[in-house]
Structures are given as C-alpha cells and as structure tokens.
mmCIF file of C-alpha atoms in Angstrom:
data_model
loop_
_atom_site.group_PDB
_atom_site.id
_atom_site.type_symbol
_atom_site.label_atom_id
_atom_site.label_comp_id
_atom_site.label_asym_id
_atom_site.label_seq_id
_atom_site.Cartn_x
_atom_site.Cartn_y
_atom_site.Cartn_z
ATOM 1 C CA MET V 15 0.038 0.005 -0.025
ATOM 2 C CA LEU V 16 1.275 3.430 -0.857
ATOM 3 C CA HIS V 17 -0.174 6.819 0.400
ATOM 4 C CA VAL V 18 0.173 9.492 -2.483
ATOM 5 C CA VAL V 19 -0.083 13.116 -1.048
ATOM 6 C CA GLY V 20 -0.086 16.437 -2.787
ATOM 7 C CA ASP V 21 3.342 18.139 -3.493
ATOM 8 C CA LYS V 22 2.875 20.592 -0.517
ATOM 9 C CA PHE V 23 3.345 17.498 2.005
ATOM 10 C CA VAL V 24 6.917 16.782 0.650
ATOM 11 C CA THR V 25 8.272 16.742 4.124
ATOM 12 C CA PHE V 26 5.672 14.265 5.366
ATOM 13 C CA SER V 27 6.581 12.219 2.235
ATOM 14 C CA ASN V 28 10.419 12.279 2.765
ATOM 15 C CA GLU V 29 10.227 11.501 6.489
ATOM 16 C CA ASN V 30 7.814 8.622 6.238
ATOM 17 C CA PRO V 31 8.102 5.041 4.476
ATOM 18 C CA GLY V 32 5.061 4.087 2.432
ATOM 19 C CA VAL V 33 4.310 7.839 1.478
ATOM 20 C CA MET V 34 5.046 9.590 -1.812
ATOM 21 C CA THR V 35 4.195 12.933 -3.397
ATOM 22 C CA VAL V 36 2.106 12.604 -6.645
ATOM 23 C CA SER V 37 4.857 14.317 -8.586
ATOM 24 C CA ASN V 38 7.527 11.797 -7.370
ATOM 25 C CA LEU V 39 5.293 8.943 -8.379
ATOM 26 C CA GLU V 40 4.607 10.447 -11.763
ATOM 27 C CA LYS V 41 8.456 10.612 -12.328
ATOM 28 C CA LEU V 42 8.923 6.890 -11.355
ATOM 29 C CA LEU V 43 6.254 5.875 -13.863
ATOM 30 C CA GLU V 44 7.848 8.017 -16.432
ATOM 31 C CA LYS V 45 11.311 6.243 -15.954
ATOM 32 C CA ASN V 46 9.630 2.891 -15.918
ATOM 33 C CA ALA V 47 11.056 2.461 -12.391
ATOM 34 C CA VAL V 48 8.228 0.788 -10.793
ATOM 35 C CA HIS V 49 8.737 -2.969 -10.391
ATOM 36 C CA ARG V 50 6.580 -4.231 -7.799
ATOM 37 C CA PRO V 51 2.826 -4.011 -7.120
ATOM 38 C CA HIS V 52 1.307 -0.944 -5.350
ATOM 39 C CA ALA V 53 -2.194 -0.268 -4.213
ATOM 40 C CA LEU V 54 -2.606 3.571 -4.014
ATOM 41 C CA ILE V 55 -4.358 5.533 -1.455
ATOM 42 C CA VAL V 56 -4.808 8.855 -3.044
ATOM 43 C CA GLY V 57 -4.991 11.244 -0.239
ATOM 44 C CA GLN V 58 -4.629 14.717 0.894
ATOM 45 C CA GLY V 59 -3.506 17.443 -1.273
ATOM 46 C CA VAL V 60 -4.253 15.434 -4.513
ATOM 47 C CA SER V 61 -6.908 17.084 -6.625
ATOM 48 C CA LEU V 62 -9.502 15.532 -8.851
ATOM 49 C CA GLU V 63 -7.922 16.790 -11.957
ATOM 50 C CA ARG V 64 -4.418 15.594 -10.688
ATOM 51 C CA LEU V 65 -5.972 12.419 -10.195
ATOM 52 C CA GLY V 66 -7.086 12.134 -13.596
ATOM 53 C CA LEU V 67 -3.702 12.818 -15.001
ATOM 54 C CA LEU V 68 -2.173 10.204 -12.634
ATOM 55 C CA GLU V 69 -4.507 7.564 -13.917
ATOM 56 C CA GLU V 70 -3.616 8.367 -17.558
ATOM 57 C CA ARG V 71 0.014 8.075 -16.889
ATOM 58 C CA ILE V 72 -0.586 4.748 -15.047
ATOM 59 C CA GLN V 73 -2.173 3.425 -18.036
ATOM 60 C CA ARG V 74 0.581 4.592 -20.432
ATOM 61 C CA SER V 75 3.247 3.115 -18.265
ATOM 62 C CA ALA V 76 4.788 -0.417 -18.389
ATOM 63 C CA ALA V 77 3.683 -0.679 -14.741
ATOM 64 C CA ARG V 78 -0.120 -0.358 -15.484
ATOM 65 C CA SER V 79 -0.563 -3.967 -14.346
ATOM 66 C CA LEU V 80 1.218 -3.400 -11.083
ATOM 67 C CA VAL V 81 -0.340 -0.143 -10.056
ATOM 68 C CA THR V 82 -4.060 0.135 -8.867
ATOM 69 C CA ILE V 83 -5.914 2.960 -7.201
ATOM 70 C CA GLN V 84 -7.273 1.315 -4.050
ATOM 71 C CA GLU V 85 -8.896 4.501 -2.790
ATOM 72 C CA ALA V 86 -9.378 8.022 -3.903
ATOM 73 C CA ARG V 87 -12.028 9.970 -1.639
ATOM 74 C CA ILE V 88 -11.734 13.080 -3.849
ATOM 75 C CA ARG V 89 -14.027 11.457 -6.295
ATOM 76 C CA ASP V 90 -16.864 12.282 -4.031
ATOM 77 C CA ARG V 91 -15.988 15.860 -3.292
ATOM 78 C CA CYS V 92 -18.949 17.741 -2.058
ATOM 79 C CA PRO V 93 -20.785 20.098 -4.506
ATOM 80 C CA GLY V 94 -20.236 23.740 -4.085
ATOM 81 C CA LYS V 95 -23.988 24.376 -3.550
ATOM 82 C CA TYR V 96 -23.704 22.783 -0.127
ATOM 83 C CA THR V 97 -20.432 24.179 0.948
ATOM 84 C CA HIS V 98 -21.033 27.760 -0.523
ATOM 85 C CA LYS V 99 -17.759 27.704 -2.693
ATOM 86 C CA HIS V 100 -17.423 28.887 -6.028
ATOM 87 C CA PHE V 101 -13.996 27.135 -6.885
ATOM 88 C CA ASN V 102 -14.085 23.263 -6.472
ATOM 89 C CA TYR V 103 -10.589 23.167 -5.213
ATOM 90 C CA ASN V 104 -11.869 25.203 -2.152
ATOM 91 C CA THR V 105 -14.387 22.398 -1.014
ATOM 92 C CA ILE V 106 -12.294 20.190 1.258
ATOM 93 C CA ILE V 107 -14.990 17.680 2.235
ATOM 94 C CA THR V 108 -16.884 14.773 0.590
ATOM 95 C CA THR V 109 -20.612 14.793 0.543
ATOM 96 C CA PRO V 110 -21.978 14.262 3.787
ATOM 97 C CA TYR V 111 -24.373 11.332 4.443
ATOM 98 C CA LYS V 112 -26.445 10.407 7.406
ATOM 99 C CA ASP V 113 -25.578 7.346 9.452
ATOM 100 C CA GLU V 114 -28.865 6.367 10.883
ATOM 101 C CA ALA V 115 -27.594 3.553 13.065
ATOM 102 C CA ALA V 116 -25.108 5.931 14.897
ATOM 103 C CA ASP V 117 -27.426 9.044 14.650
ATOM 104 C CA LEU V 118 -24.556 10.982 12.995
ATOM 105 C CA TYR V 119 -23.697 12.696 9.698
ATOM 106 C CA ARG V 120 -20.349 11.671 8.185
ATOM 107 C CA CYS V 121 -18.000 12.770 5.429
ATOM 108 C CA HIS V 122 -14.252 12.790 4.803
ATOM 109 C CA LEU V 123 -11.350 15.362 4.469
ATOM 110 C CA VAL V 124 -10.410 15.927 0.879
ATOM 111 C CA LEU V 125 -7.661 18.670 0.623
ATOM 112 C CA ASP V 126 -6.548 20.192 -2.610
ATOM 113 C CA ASP V 127 -3.136 21.676 -2.688
ATOM 114 C CA ASP V 128 -4.536 24.727 -4.270
ATOM 115 C CA CYS V 129 -7.128 25.310 -1.610
ATOM 116 C CA ALA V 130 -7.337 28.699 0.322
ATOM 117 C CA GLU V 131 -6.099 26.906 3.534
ATOM 118 C CA MET V 132 -3.183 25.614 1.980
ATOM 119 C CA SER V 133 -2.138 28.767 0.213
ATOM 120 C CA ASP V 134 0.316 30.016 2.995
ATOM 121 C CA HIS V 135 2.277 28.864 5.806
ATOM 122 C CA VAL V 136 2.308 24.903 5.088
ATOM 123 C CA THR V 137 4.833 22.915 7.128
ATOM 124 C CA GLY V 138 4.769 20.107 4.637
ATOM 125 C CA HIS V 139 4.229 17.611 7.535
ATOM 126 C CA HIS V 140 0.988 18.225 9.723
ATOM 127 C CA LEU V 141 -2.145 19.713 8.708
ATOM 128 C CA GLN V 142 -2.672 23.496 9.731
ATOM 129 C CA GLY V 143 -5.265 24.243 12.518
ATOM 130 C CA VAL V 144 -7.326 26.261 9.997
ATOM 131 C CA VAL V 145 -7.987 23.162 7.919
ATOM 132 C CA PHE V 146 -10.027 21.820 10.749
ATOM 133 C CA PHE V 147 -11.885 25.046 11.269
ATOM 134 C CA GLU V 148 -12.865 25.217 7.582
ATOM 135 C CA ALA V 149 -13.661 21.697 7.216
ATOM 136 C CA SER V 150 -16.000 21.681 10.165
ATOM 137 C CA ARG V 151 -17.754 24.821 8.887
ATOM 138 C CA GLN V 152 -18.287 23.232 5.412
ATOM 139 C CA MET V 153 -19.542 20.061 7.168
ATOM 140 C CA LEU V 154 -22.222 22.004 8.991
ATOM 141 C CA LEU V 155 -23.131 23.964 6.000
ATOM 142 C CA ALA V 156 -23.407 20.997 3.799
ATOM 143 C CA ALA V 157 -25.105 18.850 6.076
ATOM 144 C CA THR V 158 -27.608 21.662 6.979
ATOM 145 C CA GLU V 159 -28.236 22.286 3.348
ATOM 146 C CA ARG V 160 -28.781 18.818 2.405
ATOM 147 C CA PHE V 161 -30.792 17.399 5.153
ATOM 148 C CA TRP V 162 -32.817 20.348 6.716
ATOM 149 C CA LEU V 163 -33.117 23.169 3.898
ATOM 150 C CA GLU V 164 -33.013 21.374 0.438
ATOM 151 C CA GLN V 165 -36.553 20.426 0.455
ATOM 152 C CA ILE V 166 -37.621 24.025 1.551
ATOM 153 C CA GLY V 167 -36.464 25.301 -1.856
ATOM 154 C CA ARG V 168 -35.450 28.863 -0.895
ATOM 155 C CA PRO V 169 -32.045 30.490 -0.068
ATOM 156 C CA TYR V 170 -30.775 30.653 3.512
ATOM 157 C CA TYR V 171 -28.007 32.708 5.410
ATOM 158 C CA PHE V 172 -26.099 31.099 8.006
ATOM 159 C CA VAL V 173 -25.009 32.851 11.248
ATOM 160 C CA LEU V 174 -22.339 31.288 13.648
ATOM 161 C CA ASN V 175 -23.109 32.331 17.241
ATOM 162 C CA GLU V 176 -20.282 30.240 19.088
ATOM 163 C CA TYR V 177 -17.405 28.155 17.875
ATOM 164 C CA ASN V 178 -15.130 26.246 20.205
ATOM 165 C CA ILE V 179 -12.302 24.175 18.753
ATOM 166 C CA THR V 180 -10.185 21.608 20.768
ATOM 167 C CA TYR V 181 -7.028 20.175 19.171
ATOM 168 C CA HIS V 182 -6.280 16.831 20.769
ATOM 169 C CA THR V 183 -3.066 15.877 18.583
ATOM 170 C CA PHE V 184 -1.413 16.672 15.334
ATOM 171 C CA GLY V 185 -3.240 15.741 12.143
ATOM 172 C CA PHE V 186 -1.278 14.297 9.026
ATOM 173 C CA PRO V 187 -2.176 14.158 5.403
ATOM 174 C CA LEU V 188 -3.668 10.712 5.864
ATOM 175 C CA PRO V 189 -7.337 9.579 5.462
ATOM 176 C CA THR V 190 -9.526 11.662 7.771
ATOM 177 C CA ASP V 191 -13.011 10.755 8.807
ATOM 178 C CA ILE V 192 -15.412 13.584 9.984
ATOM 179 C CA THR V 193 -18.655 13.214 11.983
ATOM 180 C CA MET V 194 -21.281 15.720 13.029
ATOM 181 C CA LYS V 195 -23.649 15.121 15.953
ATOM 182 C CA VAL V 196 -26.687 17.156 16.683
ATOM 183 C CA LEU V 197 -26.336 18.115 20.439
ATOM 184 C CA ALA V 198 -29.627 20.192 20.330
ATOM 185 C CA GLU V 199 -32.058 21.474 17.622
ATOM 186 C CA ARG V 200 -33.475 24.617 19.206
ATOM 187 C CA GLY V 201 -37.263 25.823 18.317
ATOM 188 C CA ASP V 202 -37.844 28.559 16.151
ATOM 189 C CA THR V 203 -39.958 30.798 18.472
ATOM 190 C CA ARG V 204 -40.986 33.179 15.587
ATOM 191 C CA GLN V 205 -42.107 30.460 13.327
ATOM 192 C CA SER V 206 -39.950 31.961 10.418
ATOM 193 C CA GLY V 207 -38.807 28.764 9.132
ATOM 194 C CA SER V 208 -35.321 29.386 10.716
ATOM 195 C CA VAL V 209 -33.145 26.455 12.063
ATOM 196 C CA PHE V 210 -31.109 26.633 15.154
ATOM 197 C CA LEU V 211 -28.656 24.008 15.925
ATOM 198 C CA ASP V 212 -25.862 22.978 18.341
ATOM 199 C CA ILE V 213 -23.624 20.348 16.995
ATOM 200 C CA LYS V 214 -20.391 18.616 17.732
ATOM 201 C CA VAL V 215 -17.909 17.810 14.670
ATOM 202 C CA GLU V 216 -15.163 15.471 15.251
ATOM 203 C CA PHE V 217 -12.166 14.422 13.118
ATOM 204 C CA PHE V 218 -10.525 11.033 13.332
ATOM 205 C CA GLN V 219 -7.462 9.388 11.878
ATOM 206 C CA VAL V 220 -7.061 5.550 12.145
ATOM 207 C CA GLY V 221 -9.931 5.793 14.704
ATOM 208 C CA VAL V 222 -8.240 8.177 16.911
ATOM 209 C CA PRO V 223 -9.916 11.690 17.602
ATOM 210 C CA ILE V 224 -7.560 14.550 16.734
ATOM 211 C CA THR V 225 -9.803 17.650 16.753
ATOM 212 C CA GLU V 226 -13.339 18.443 17.911
ATOM 213 C CA CYS V 227 -15.510 21.467 17.406
ATOM 214 C CA VAL V 228 -18.674 22.506 19.349
ATOM 215 C CA ILE V 229 -20.587 24.934 17.239
ATOM 216 C CA LYS V 230 -24.013 26.798 17.957
ATOM 217 C CA TYR V 231 -25.309 28.494 14.711
ATOM 218 C CA ALA V 232 -28.586 29.288 12.797
ATOM 219 C CA ALA V 233 -29.834 29.455 9.311
ATOM 220 C CA PHE V 234 -32.342 32.118 8.448
ATOM 221 C CA ASP V 235 -34.241 32.762 5.500
ATOM 222 C CA LYS V 236 -32.139 34.949 3.174
ATOM 223 C CA ALA V 237 -34.816 37.521 2.494
ATOM 224 C CA LEU V 238 -35.580 38.134 6.156
ATOM 225 C CA LEU V 239 -31.958 38.295 7.221
ATOM 226 C CA SER V 240 -30.856 40.587 4.294
ATOM 227 C CA ALA V 241 -33.071 43.262 5.517
ATOM 228 C CA ARG V 242 -31.941 42.797 8.949
ATOM 229 C CA GLU V 243 -28.290 42.924 7.938
ATOM 230 C CA GLY V 244 -28.716 46.145 5.844
ATOM 231 C CA LEU V 245 -30.263 47.838 8.868
ATOM 232 C CA LEU V 246 -27.558 46.972 11.170
ATOM 233 C CA SER V 247 -24.987 47.868 8.658
ATOM 234 C CA ARG V 248 -26.508 51.387 8.254
ATOM 235 C CA MET V 249 -26.780 51.695 12.074
ATOM 236 C CA ALA V 250 -23.128 50.849 12.435
ATOM 237 C CA LEU V 251 -22.063 53.368 9.848
ATOM 238 C CA VAL V 252 -23.985 56.230 11.466
ATOM 239 C CA LYS V 253 -22.471 55.226 14.916
ATOM 240 C CA HIS V 254 -18.979 55.368 13.360
ATOM 241 C CA SER V 255 -19.535 58.754 11.388
ATOM 242 C CA PRO V 256 -22.552 60.521 12.930
ATOM 243 C CA SER V 257 -22.060 63.372 10.632
ATOM 244 C CA LEU V 258 -22.711 61.258 7.505
ATOM 245 C CA SER V 259 -26.137 61.669 5.858
ATOM 246 C CA PRO V 260 -27.777 58.417 4.688
ATOM 247 C CA ILE V 261 -27.647 57.919 0.907
ATOM 248 C CA ASN V 262 -30.459 56.355 -0.869
ATOM 249 C CA GLU V 263 -29.866 54.353 -3.980
ATOM 250 C CA VAL V 264 -32.014 56.514 -5.885
ATOM 251 C CA ASP V 265 -29.500 59.309 -5.073
ATOM 252 C CA ALA V 266 -26.585 57.539 -6.332
#
C-alpha cells in the first residue's frame, strides 16, 4: 500500500516510508522505475484533476498491471452548492451522508493543494489548524443544506453564534473521517422557518480523535436576514460617523 499526497506535503513524504508525493510517483512511472505491485491510497493534497492525469500516466506506463488505485476520496468531493464555494478546489470535504444507526452525519476530508487553507504557511508535515476550522464549517453548511433546507427550496443565510475548537493531537495528510452530531435543535419561536442547531464535529485518523468543534449556529431565510443585515450595517455606519447623511440608491 502506498499513500500518495500532494506536493505541498513533501516533508511528510520524505520522512515516512509508504508515502510519496504525486509528482515523485509520476516521475517513477515516466522512468519505468516501478517494479513491484502498489495499491494506491490517493490522499490529502491531490486534486481531482491531478488524479485524472495520474490515472492516464499509469495506463501509459509499463507498470500499469502493477499499480492500482485502491482509494481516492476526492472523487466524492461535495458540490459547491452545499459548501457555499465557487471554486471546486476550495471544497475540502466529501458529500455528507446520514448514518442512521449511529445518529450521526459523516464525510471525509479531501484537501486540494490549491485550496485557500493551503495557500500559505504549510509546514509540509502536519495539517494546519485552520484546515479543521474550515472543514467543520463546510460540514455544518453542507449537512444543514442537504438534510434540513434543500426540501424547503429557498435560499438561507447562516449565522455562527459560538465556535469552540479543541485540538487533541497533530493531524497528518492521511485519510481523515469527519462526524457531525446534533446536540440540540432549538425551536424557532418566531415560526419564520429558521433552523437553530448546536452540534459537535469531530475529526478522526485511524480511529483516533484528533480535533473536535462544538458549534452553535442558525440558518435564516435569506430575504429576512438581508433586510436585518442592511439595517444593522446602516446603524453601524451612523454610529461610526454621525455626521454622515444616509444615501439612498436613487440618489447615487
């Protein structure tokens, strides 16, 4: 078994047996230097596009009968409509599904070397703390959109009220499982169709919990919250600069 990671995790690759960057694997295939069977776990940092190129290179190489892709979770990257991302490389989770038996929602971490969280200060060894923050945020967005809001059929805004993260140990560019458990679903006292949830999102590698997030948030009808947001922004501006006169759109 060989773990294939993105090029930004070169330090992790160099210091650990059984791990190789995608670029180094491609070079070996080009040189016909693969002489024994390898079952590939295509992991963190490898984009869907790079996976496609790797598959093409394997098929063209003399080692095509020796190299198989055993796992590539990036194939199930969550659609951007659920994670609220315009660029696919910035979605870093797979599509959440509901585990009825465990009363949990599950997905997996699928980092792309080009994602925003990997754009700066990457050690090349462990995963940055901001990765877990963003992945947990995407998990709550995607699970709520898919299992609470999709059937309603109108756009919602999300408001984060409280976010507490505990890092238990380092996370590395290995297969990472994510769970989301609903701790409480608070009632909508105004009957506005809003959703109020308290959740716990946990990250696991080889069954060991590495990070957990306890989050309180709400999803509001977009039309209702937009009006409220606009009012609050104008109030904030007036407080900051009392001498300013309100400008209407018709005056612009």
